[in-house]
Structure formats: structure tokens, C-alpha cells
Amino acid sequence: DPPWLKEVCPLEIMSSTSANKIDAFDPFGFSELDFDPFGVNASLCVGSSIHDDDASKKDPQQPSPPAPPRKPVATTATPPTQPIQQLPPKIIVRVNIHEEVSTSIEADEKVCRASIEGTIQAQVHSSNATKNAPFLLCFKEPSTNNTAFKFDGNFASEVLSNFVDRQEEERRRETATLAKLTIPKGEIGTVKIADYTAQCEIKNLPFLVQSRIKFDENICHIALQIRSNLANKGELEDFTIAVAVPQQVKPETVKVTKGAGKWDSLKRIIKWNVDCLPKGASMLFSADAELIMSVNKVDGLLPHFPIIVRCRSKLDQVSKMKIDAVAIDGHPATFMLDTVSSVRILHRVS
């Protein structure tokens, strides 16, 4: 070959011995790793996976092994539904007791005689939207009252029941009267269920009247004190205090000395009016008058001044009646009882 060719291609003119020495040079050990970066070997072809060799060994006619059984999933058994028990209806009973009372007492007595005429009204609200369940009202009172009831047949009727313990009544000196109430759902307001009358003796009225008459020769001094009972539930209202003046008194000499009173010479009455008297409070009234003749000349018969007191209360009553609501067998219910009392009293002191 020409010398210029050897300079241009020195590798081509190398001897085979030199080439073998160069090829044997493998400092990184590629020959041991079968390094084939370009995919010359047919073991890895385009579109094949690394698992093709294992797949080729499988028999296509051999069925696939069955899937492992699934573990049962623990489930909570649903208990059978129990029927829902309905609660008994709630019944709100509002009872109004009004009494017209007439009492009388002698000036030196401590117990007054009372005649009572009462009216009982009731209003019912039930949680049952369709009807009001019938129920019993139990009226308890002292056995000395001799109370007689007259029930309204449209809404109430007296019944006899073993609910009342007669021996317990005798021990407590009480009398119990039962009435069955049947008030329709359409009755929204109050309805009258009974009237009653009672004759009894009462030691403590809602108020106390004290009087003092003092004579000084032919001059008469009249003094009154009215005190409200501390045990009252409310205040006393619309007081009218009247003192009758006897014929032994000169009408032109009557003079009111305490309180805003008025003298009516035609009716021969001194009258005071008071709007309100709080419980525990007291008020004083007085008047002076001249007698026709001196007391010393009346043969020991002193003039008599009867007293009449009239008032009312929106929260009190004179009778000791107590009321309770009781469920009837077959008609369960829970009760909330609200009792409101009112009274008007006409009291005479002879």
C-alpha cells in the first residue's frame, strides 16, 4: 500500500495480533454482563414481555386453577323491630273554684258560722290531638262541712269507687267525693261541672274584724280594726265596711274621725271603702257620735252598733276543699292540675 494510506487509516493496517489485544481490554467487565444496549439478541423482541417465556411454557388446554375461596364477611344481624309503645297522653286540667260566703259571729265569739255556695269550672288540654280521655276528679274536704254537690250531667257525674279509703277518711276526718269528667275535644274554654253548698264553722277567715265601743257620758267613740290573714294567698280587694248606727244616737252629731268614710243619715250607716288590703296588713277606722241621753240614764242597756264587712279575693277560698285528678282504668294518662280559687265574703258582726 502507498505510505499515505497508512497515515490515514492506521487502524485498518494494524495486525490481527494488535487488534485482539485491544478487544481483550475490558476494564468494566461488560463481557461478563452480556451487555446488549441495542437489542441485537433475539431474546428481547419488540412487543414481547419479560414473562413471555413463562407464558409459552403453559398449556393452553389446561384449565386455570380455581380462585381461592373468599373469607366470609362478618355481618351484624338486625334484631327484629319491636312495636313502639305510645306514652300515655298528658292532660292539663285547670280548675276554677268560686265561692260566695256569708258568715256571722257574735262580738264575744271566736268561731263564726258560714254558709258557702260554690261553683266549680274546669278546662282540659290533652296532648292527644283527637280526643280527651275521661278521668276522675276527687274532692276532699273536712267531714264537718256537710257539702252537697250537684254535678252538670253534660260533663260530670258522681261515681262510687274503691279508690277512696273510708277508714283513712275517718282517721283524717275527711270526706271524698269522686266525679267522672268527660269533656269533648271541641270544648276549648272552661265548662261548669258542679255547684255545691256547705254549712260549716270557721275559726280563721281571710280577715279579722275587731271593734271597740267606748262611752263617755253621752259621747260614743267607735273604733274598728281589720287585719288581713298572713296565710292568705293574695291580697283582699274591694273592701266595704259599714257600721249601723242605732236610734239612740243623734244623727246630726255623727262624725268620721279616721278613714275616708261617709255618713248616710237616711240609712243611718257609716261606710268606708278601701280598694286593697295586702296580706298581713291592717287598717283602722273610727267615728264619734252623741247620744240622745247619757249612758247612765239608759238603765244599763248600751247602744248596739252592728258591723258588716264585704270584700273579695282572687286567690283564696273559705272552704278547705282540695281537688286531685285520677286516671280511669283503661284510659292511662298523666295529669298536671292547676287550681285557682276566688271568694266573695259578706261578714256580719253582731
PDB file of C-alpha atoms in Angstrom, residues 46-265:
ATOM      1  CA  VAL A  46     -40.438  -5.663  20.274  1.00  0.00           C
ATOM      2  CA  GLY A  47     -43.930  -6.436  21.618  1.00  0.00           C
ATOM      3  CA  SER A  48     -42.798  -9.206  23.967  1.00  0.00           C
ATOM      4  CA  SER A  49     -42.759  -9.052  27.751  1.00  0.00           C
ATOM      5  CA  ILE A  50     -40.405 -10.428  30.249  1.00  0.00           C
ATOM      6  CA  HIS A  51     -42.981 -13.068  31.136  1.00  0.00           C
ATOM      7  CA  ASP A  52     -43.343 -14.459  27.607  1.00  0.00           C
ATOM      8  CA  ASP A  53     -41.042 -17.356  28.357  1.00  0.00           C
ATOM      9  CA  ASP A  54     -43.225 -18.436  31.297  1.00  0.00           C
ATOM     10  CA  ALA A  55     -46.382 -17.974  29.249  1.00  0.00           C
ATOM     11  CA  SER A  56     -45.028 -20.089  26.391  1.00  0.00           C
ATOM     12  CA  LYS A  57     -44.472 -22.946  28.777  1.00  0.00           C
ATOM     13  CA  LYS A  58     -48.188 -23.038  29.807  1.00  0.00           C
ATOM     14  CA  ASP A  59     -50.526 -25.476  28.117  1.00  0.00           C
ATOM     15  CA  PRO A  60     -53.414 -23.522  26.531  1.00  0.00           C
ATOM     16  CA  GLN A  61     -55.751 -26.504  27.015  1.00  0.00           C
ATOM     17  CA  GLN A  62     -55.005 -26.844  30.716  1.00  0.00           C
ATOM     18  CA  PRO A  63     -57.784 -25.143  32.776  1.00  0.00           C
ATOM     19  CA  SER A  64     -56.897 -22.288  35.077  1.00  0.00           C
ATOM     20  CA  PRO A  65     -56.649 -23.155  38.753  1.00  0.00           C
ATOM     21  CA  PRO A  66     -59.769 -22.267  40.732  1.00  0.00           C
ATOM     22  CA  ALA A  67     -59.812 -18.952  42.586  1.00  0.00           C
ATOM     23  CA  PRO A  68     -59.151 -19.186  46.304  1.00  0.00           C
ATOM     24  CA  PRO A  69     -62.355 -19.074  48.354  1.00  0.00           C
ATOM     25  CA  ARG A  70     -63.322 -15.714  49.813  1.00  0.00           C
ATOM     26  CA  LYS A  71     -63.363 -15.285  53.508  1.00  0.00           C
ATOM     27  CA  PRO A  72     -66.870 -14.716  54.819  1.00  0.00           C
ATOM     28  CA  VAL A  73     -67.539 -11.122  55.855  1.00  0.00           C
ATOM     29  CA  ALA A  74     -68.771 -10.795  59.390  1.00  0.00           C
ATOM     30  CA  THR A  75     -72.216  -9.158  59.424  1.00  0.00           C
ATOM     31  CA  THR A  76     -74.298  -7.936  62.351  1.00  0.00           C
ATOM     32  CA  ALA A  77     -77.741  -9.466  62.446  1.00  0.00           C
ATOM     33  CA  THR A  78     -80.520  -6.841  62.607  1.00  0.00           C
ATOM     34  CA  PRO A  79     -82.808  -7.557  65.547  1.00  0.00           C
ATOM     35  CA  PRO A  80     -86.499  -7.722  64.792  1.00  0.00           C
ATOM     36  CA  THR A  81     -88.221  -4.379  65.193  1.00  0.00           C
ATOM     37  CA  GLN A  82     -90.188  -4.035  68.399  1.00  0.00           C
ATOM     38  CA  PRO A  83     -93.526  -2.210  68.355  1.00  0.00           C
ATOM     39  CA  ILE A  84     -93.180   1.328  69.751  1.00  0.00           C
ATOM     40  CA  GLN A  85     -95.159   1.759  72.945  1.00  0.00           C
ATOM     41  CA  GLN A  86     -97.053   5.025  72.998  1.00  0.00           C
ATOM     42  CA  LEU A  87     -96.742   7.087  76.148  1.00  0.00           C
ATOM     43  CA  PRO A  88     -99.977   7.953  77.934  1.00  0.00           C
ATOM     44  CA  PRO A  89    -101.318  11.375  76.988  1.00  0.00           C
ATOM     45  CA  LYS A  90    -100.523  14.358  79.152  1.00  0.00           C
ATOM     46  CA  ILE A  91    -103.644  16.145  80.354  1.00  0.00           C
ATOM     47  CA  ILE A  92    -103.559  19.667  81.778  1.00  0.00           C
ATOM     48  CA  VAL A  93    -106.587  20.311  83.991  1.00  0.00           C
ATOM     49  CA  ARG A  94    -107.336  23.853  85.132  1.00  0.00           C
ATOM     50  CA  VAL A  95    -109.980  24.037  87.845  1.00  0.00           C
ATOM     51  CA  ASN A  96    -111.619  27.293  88.930  1.00  0.00           C
ATOM     52  CA  ILE A  97    -113.392  27.385  92.296  1.00  0.00           C
ATOM     53  CA  HIS A  98    -115.513  30.406  93.169  1.00  0.00           C
ATOM     54  CA  GLU A  99    -117.304  30.731  96.490  1.00  0.00           C
ATOM     55  CA  GLU A 100    -119.989  33.120  97.721  1.00  0.00           C
ATOM     56  CA  VAL A 101    -119.681  33.082 101.507  1.00  0.00           C
ATOM     57  CA  SER A 102    -121.931  34.561 104.158  1.00  0.00           C
ATOM     58  CA  THR A 103    -120.596  34.493 107.728  1.00  0.00           C
ATOM     59  CA  SER A 104    -121.788  35.780 111.052  1.00  0.00           C
ATOM     60  CA  ILE A 105    -120.288  35.987 114.506  1.00  0.00           C
ATOM     61  CA  GLU A 106    -121.155  37.465 117.863  1.00  0.00           C
ATOM     62  CA  ALA A 107    -118.859  40.120 119.247  1.00  0.00           C
ATOM     63  CA  ASP A 108    -117.592  37.866 122.034  1.00  0.00           C
ATOM     64  CA  GLU A 109    -117.270  34.648 119.952  1.00  0.00           C
ATOM     65  CA  LYS A 110    -114.176  33.196 118.292  1.00  0.00           C
ATOM     66  CA  VAL A 111    -115.806  30.845 115.772  1.00  0.00           C
ATOM     67  CA  CYS A 112    -118.101  32.106 113.041  1.00  0.00           C
ATOM     68  CA  ARG A 113    -120.876  30.294 111.225  1.00  0.00           C
ATOM     69  CA  ALA A 114    -120.517  30.130 107.440  1.00  0.00           C
ATOM     70  CA  SER A 115    -122.857  29.358 104.590  1.00  0.00           C
ATOM     71  CA  ILE A 116    -120.997  28.596 101.334  1.00  0.00           C
ATOM     72  CA  GLU A 117    -122.326  28.429  97.794  1.00  0.00           C
ATOM     73  CA  GLY A 118    -119.650  27.371  95.329  1.00  0.00           C
ATOM     74  CA  THR A 119    -119.192  26.804  91.612  1.00  0.00           C
ATOM     75  CA  ILE A 120    -116.539  24.555  90.029  1.00  0.00           C
ATOM     76  CA  GLN A 121    -115.394  25.022  86.439  1.00  0.00           C
ATOM     77  CA  ALA A 122    -112.802  23.020  84.520  1.00  0.00           C
ATOM     78  CA  GLN A 123    -110.751  23.389  81.364  1.00  0.00           C
ATOM     79  CA  VAL A 124    -108.920  20.443  79.774  1.00  0.00           C
ATOM     80  CA  HIS A 125    -105.947  20.398  77.364  1.00  0.00           C
ATOM     81  CA  SER A 126    -104.751  16.970  76.201  1.00  0.00           C
ATOM     82  CA  SER A 127    -101.653  16.028  74.194  1.00  0.00           C
ATOM     83  CA  ASN A 128    -103.870  13.600  72.264  1.00  0.00           C
ATOM     84  CA  ALA A 129    -104.858  15.518  69.154  1.00  0.00           C
ATOM     85  CA  THR A 130    -108.046  13.545  68.525  1.00  0.00           C
ATOM     86  CA  LYS A 131    -109.829  13.159  71.866  1.00  0.00           C
ATOM     87  CA  ASN A 132    -109.775  13.873  75.599  1.00  0.00           C
ATOM     88  CA  ALA A 133    -109.569  10.811  77.800  1.00  0.00           C
ATOM     89  CA  PRO A 134    -112.143  10.617  80.613  1.00  0.00           C
ATOM     90  CA  PHE A 135    -110.754  10.924  84.134  1.00  0.00           C
ATOM     91  CA  LEU A 136    -111.804  11.341  87.763  1.00  0.00           C
ATOM     92  CA  LEU A 137    -111.737  14.400  89.977  1.00  0.00           C
ATOM     93  CA  CYS A 138    -111.529  13.687  93.702  1.00  0.00           C
ATOM     94  CA  PHE A 139    -112.928  16.369  96.025  1.00  0.00           C
ATOM     95  CA  LYS A 140    -111.610  16.122  99.588  1.00  0.00           C
ATOM     96  CA  GLU A 141    -112.908  18.280 102.421  1.00  0.00           C
ATOM     97  CA  PRO A 142    -113.441  18.177 106.187  1.00  0.00           C
ATOM     98  CA  SER A 143    -116.276  15.880 107.171  1.00  0.00           C
ATOM     99  CA  THR A 144    -117.843  18.696 109.244  1.00  0.00           C
ATOM    100  CA  ASN A 145    -118.615  20.797 106.149  1.00  0.00           C
ATOM    101  CA  ASN A 146    -121.720  18.804 105.148  1.00  0.00           C
ATOM    102  CA  THR A 147    -121.120  19.607 101.487  1.00  0.00           C
ATOM    103  CA  ALA A 148    -123.711  18.692  98.868  1.00  0.00           C
ATOM    104  CA  PHE A 149    -122.672  18.530  95.189  1.00  0.00           C
ATOM    105  CA  LYS A 150    -124.853  18.978  92.134  1.00  0.00           C
ATOM    106  CA  PHE A 151    -122.929  17.863  89.033  1.00  0.00           C
ATOM    107  CA  ASP A 152    -123.622  19.030  85.497  1.00  0.00           C
ATOM    108  CA  GLY A 153    -124.724  15.912  83.615  1.00  0.00           C
ATOM    109  CA  ASN A 154    -123.246  17.150  80.324  1.00  0.00           C
ATOM    110  CA  PHE A 155    -119.666  16.890  81.558  1.00  0.00           C
ATOM    111  CA  ALA A 156    -119.566  15.255  85.012  1.00  0.00           C
ATOM    112  CA  SER A 157    -121.265  12.555  87.026  1.00  0.00           C
ATOM    113  CA  GLU A 158    -120.704  11.315  90.559  1.00  0.00           C
ATOM    114  CA  VAL A 159    -119.266   7.807  90.860  1.00  0.00           C
ATOM    115  CA  LEU A 160    -118.553   5.382  93.661  1.00  0.00           C
ATOM    116  CA  SER A 161    -115.136   3.748  93.707  1.00  0.00           C
ATOM    117  CA  ASN A 162    -112.881   1.670  95.903  1.00  0.00           C
ATOM    118  CA  PHE A 163    -110.249   4.331  95.316  1.00  0.00           C
ATOM    119  CA  VAL A 164    -111.486   6.115  98.454  1.00  0.00           C
ATOM    120  CA  ASP A 165    -110.278   4.587 101.709  1.00  0.00           C
ATOM    121  CA  ARG A 166    -113.151   5.211 104.113  1.00  0.00           C
ATOM    122  CA  GLN A 167    -111.116   4.214 107.172  1.00  0.00           C
ATOM    123  CA  GLU A 168    -108.436   6.714 106.163  1.00  0.00           C
ATOM    124  CA  GLU A 169    -111.178   9.291 105.757  1.00  0.00           C
ATOM    125  CA  GLU A 170    -112.397   8.732 109.293  1.00  0.00           C
ATOM    126  CA  ARG A 171    -108.865   8.965 110.642  1.00  0.00           C
ATOM    127  CA  ARG A 172    -108.262  12.259 108.861  1.00  0.00           C
ATOM    128  CA  ARG A 173    -111.853  13.411 109.367  1.00  0.00           C
ATOM    129  CA  GLU A 174    -112.236  13.924 105.639  1.00  0.00           C
ATOM    130  CA  THR A 175    -114.877  13.147 103.072  1.00  0.00           C
ATOM    131  CA  ALA A 176    -114.019  12.335  99.466  1.00  0.00           C
ATOM    132  CA  THR A 177    -116.366  12.673  96.518  1.00  0.00           C
ATOM    133  CA  LEU A 178    -115.479  11.288  93.079  1.00  0.00           C
ATOM    134  CA  ALA A 179    -116.747  12.659  89.789  1.00  0.00           C
ATOM    135  CA  LYS A 180    -116.102  11.278  86.316  1.00  0.00           C
ATOM    136  CA  LEU A 181    -115.343  14.010  83.804  1.00  0.00           C
ATOM    137  CA  THR A 182    -115.918  13.557  80.075  1.00  0.00           C
ATOM    138  CA  ILE A 183    -115.147  16.803  78.277  1.00  0.00           C
ATOM    139  CA  PRO A 184    -115.182  16.678  74.440  1.00  0.00           C
ATOM    140  CA  LYS A 185    -112.177  17.824  72.448  1.00  0.00           C
ATOM    141  CA  GLY A 186    -114.205  20.626  70.935  1.00  0.00           C
ATOM    142  CA  GLU A 187    -114.719  22.308  74.326  1.00  0.00           C
ATOM    143  CA  ILE A 188    -111.780  24.695  74.371  1.00  0.00           C
ATOM    144  CA  GLY A 189    -112.888  27.051  77.134  1.00  0.00           C
ATOM    145  CA  THR A 190    -113.979  26.412  80.701  1.00  0.00           C
ATOM    146  CA  VAL A 191    -117.158  24.463  81.403  1.00  0.00           C
ATOM    147  CA  LYS A 192    -119.166  24.272  84.614  1.00  0.00           C
ATOM    148  CA  ILE A 193    -119.001  20.818  86.138  1.00  0.00           C
ATOM    149  CA  ALA A 194    -120.668  21.280  89.548  1.00  0.00           C
ATOM    150  CA  ASP A 195    -122.349  23.520  92.082  1.00  0.00           C
ATOM    151  CA  TYR A 196    -122.089  22.860  95.799  1.00  0.00           C
ATOM    152  CA  THR A 197    -123.343  24.149  99.121  1.00  0.00           C
ATOM    153  CA  ALA A 198    -121.818  23.762 102.563  1.00  0.00           C
ATOM    154  CA  GLN A 199    -122.640  24.730 106.133  1.00  0.00           C
ATOM    155  CA  CYS A 200    -119.679  24.852 108.487  1.00  0.00           C
ATOM    156  CA  GLU A 201    -117.958  26.647 111.321  1.00  0.00           C
ATOM    157  CA  ILE A 202    -114.810  28.580 110.544  1.00  0.00           C
ATOM    158  CA  LYS A 203    -112.254  29.779 113.006  1.00  0.00           C
ATOM    159  CA  ASN A 204    -109.990  31.753 110.670  1.00  0.00           C
ATOM    160  CA  LEU A 205    -111.425  33.895 107.905  1.00  0.00           C
ATOM    161  CA  PRO A 206    -109.221  35.640 105.350  1.00  0.00           C
ATOM    162  CA  PHE A 207    -109.533  38.708 107.587  1.00  0.00           C
ATOM    163  CA  LEU A 208    -110.164  39.529 111.244  1.00  0.00           C
ATOM    164  CA  VAL A 209    -112.529  42.246 112.462  1.00  0.00           C
ATOM    165  CA  GLN A 210    -112.009  43.822 115.878  1.00  0.00           C
ATOM    166  CA  SER A 211    -114.269  46.540 117.249  1.00  0.00           C
ATOM    167  CA  ARG A 212    -114.337  48.685 120.366  1.00  0.00           C
ATOM    168  CA  ILE A 213    -117.151  50.925 121.523  1.00  0.00           C
ATOM    169  CA  LYS A 214    -116.332  53.411 124.296  1.00  0.00           C
ATOM    170  CA  PHE A 215    -118.888  55.595 126.044  1.00  0.00           C
ATOM    171  CA  ASP A 216    -118.028  58.849 127.768  1.00  0.00           C
ATOM    172  CA  GLU A 217    -121.270  60.040 129.342  1.00  0.00           C
ATOM    173  CA  ASN A 218    -123.309  60.995 126.279  1.00  0.00           C
ATOM    174  CA  ILE A 219    -120.410  60.739 123.773  1.00  0.00           C
ATOM    175  CA  CYS A 220    -119.799  57.474 121.916  1.00  0.00           C
ATOM    176  CA  HIS A 221    -116.439  56.551 120.365  1.00  0.00           C
ATOM    177  CA  ILE A 222    -116.452  53.812 117.674  1.00  0.00           C
ATOM    178  CA  ALA A 223    -113.161  52.161 116.618  1.00  0.00           C
ATOM    179  CA  LEU A 224    -112.595  49.360 114.103  1.00  0.00           C
ATOM    180  CA  GLN A 225    -109.510  47.415 113.048  1.00  0.00           C
ATOM    181  CA  ILE A 226    -109.429  44.989 110.094  1.00  0.00           C
ATOM    182  CA  ARG A 227    -106.395  42.772 109.624  1.00  0.00           C
ATOM    183  CA  SER A 228    -105.635  40.550 106.658  1.00  0.00           C
ATOM    184  CA  ASN A 229    -104.633  36.957 107.393  1.00  0.00           C
ATOM    185  CA  LEU A 230    -100.955  36.149 106.794  1.00  0.00           C
ATOM    186  CA  ALA A 231    -101.949  32.724 105.444  1.00  0.00           C
ATOM    187  CA  ASN A 232    -103.811  34.280 102.512  1.00  0.00           C
ATOM    188  CA  LYS A 233    -102.541  33.527  99.024  1.00  0.00           C
ATOM    189  CA  GLY A 234    -103.275  37.001  97.741  1.00  0.00           C
ATOM    190  CA  GLU A 235    -104.491  40.436  98.704  1.00  0.00           C
ATOM    191  CA  LEU A 236    -108.061  41.341  99.604  1.00  0.00           C
ATOM    192  CA  GLU A 237    -109.882  43.749  97.316  1.00  0.00           C
ATOM    193  CA  ASP A 238    -112.995  45.915  97.138  1.00  0.00           C
ATOM    194  CA  PHE A 239    -113.496  46.358 100.860  1.00  0.00           C
ATOM    195  CA  THR A 240    -116.736  47.872 102.115  1.00  0.00           C
ATOM    196  CA  ILE A 241    -117.050  48.414 105.868  1.00  0.00           C
ATOM    197  CA  ALA A 242    -120.415  49.552 107.180  1.00  0.00           C
ATOM    198  CA  VAL A 243    -121.443  50.359 110.755  1.00  0.00           C
ATOM    199  CA  ALA A 244    -125.129  50.653 111.577  1.00  0.00           C
ATOM    200  CA  VAL A 245    -125.924  53.487 113.948  1.00  0.00           C
ATOM    201  CA  PRO A 246    -128.768  52.841 116.448  1.00  0.00           C
ATOM    202  CA  GLN A 247    -131.671  55.140 117.182  1.00  0.00           C
ATOM    203  CA  GLN A 248    -130.131  56.282 120.492  1.00  0.00           C
ATOM    204  CA  VAL A 249    -127.616  58.385 118.541  1.00  0.00           C
ATOM    205  CA  LYS A 250    -128.320  61.899 117.363  1.00  0.00           C
ATOM    206  CA  PRO A 251    -127.837  61.680 113.574  1.00  0.00           C
ATOM    207  CA  GLU A 252    -126.549  65.245 113.214  1.00  0.00           C
ATOM    208  CA  THR A 253    -123.698  64.542 115.641  1.00  0.00           C
ATOM    209  CA  VAL A 254    -122.114  61.613 113.765  1.00  0.00           C
ATOM    210  CA  LYS A 255    -118.590  62.469 112.630  1.00  0.00           C
ATOM    211  CA  VAL A 256    -115.967  60.272 110.891  1.00  0.00           C
ATOM    212  CA  THR A 257    -112.614  60.741 112.643  1.00  0.00           C
ATOM    213  CA  LYS A 258    -110.385  58.183 110.854  1.00  0.00           C
ATOM    214  CA  GLY A 259    -110.556  56.874 107.294  1.00  0.00           C
ATOM    215  CA  ALA A 260    -112.341  58.242 104.256  1.00  0.00           C
ATOM    216  CA  GLY A 261    -115.794  57.286 105.496  1.00  0.00           C
ATOM    217  CA  LYS A 262    -119.221  58.749 104.775  1.00  0.00           C
ATOM    218  CA  TRP A 263    -122.261  59.107 106.984  1.00  0.00           C
ATOM    219  CA  ASP A 264    -125.637  58.300 105.400  1.00  0.00           C
ATOM    220  CA  SER A 265    -128.253  59.802 107.710  1.00  0.00           C
TER     221      SER A 265
END
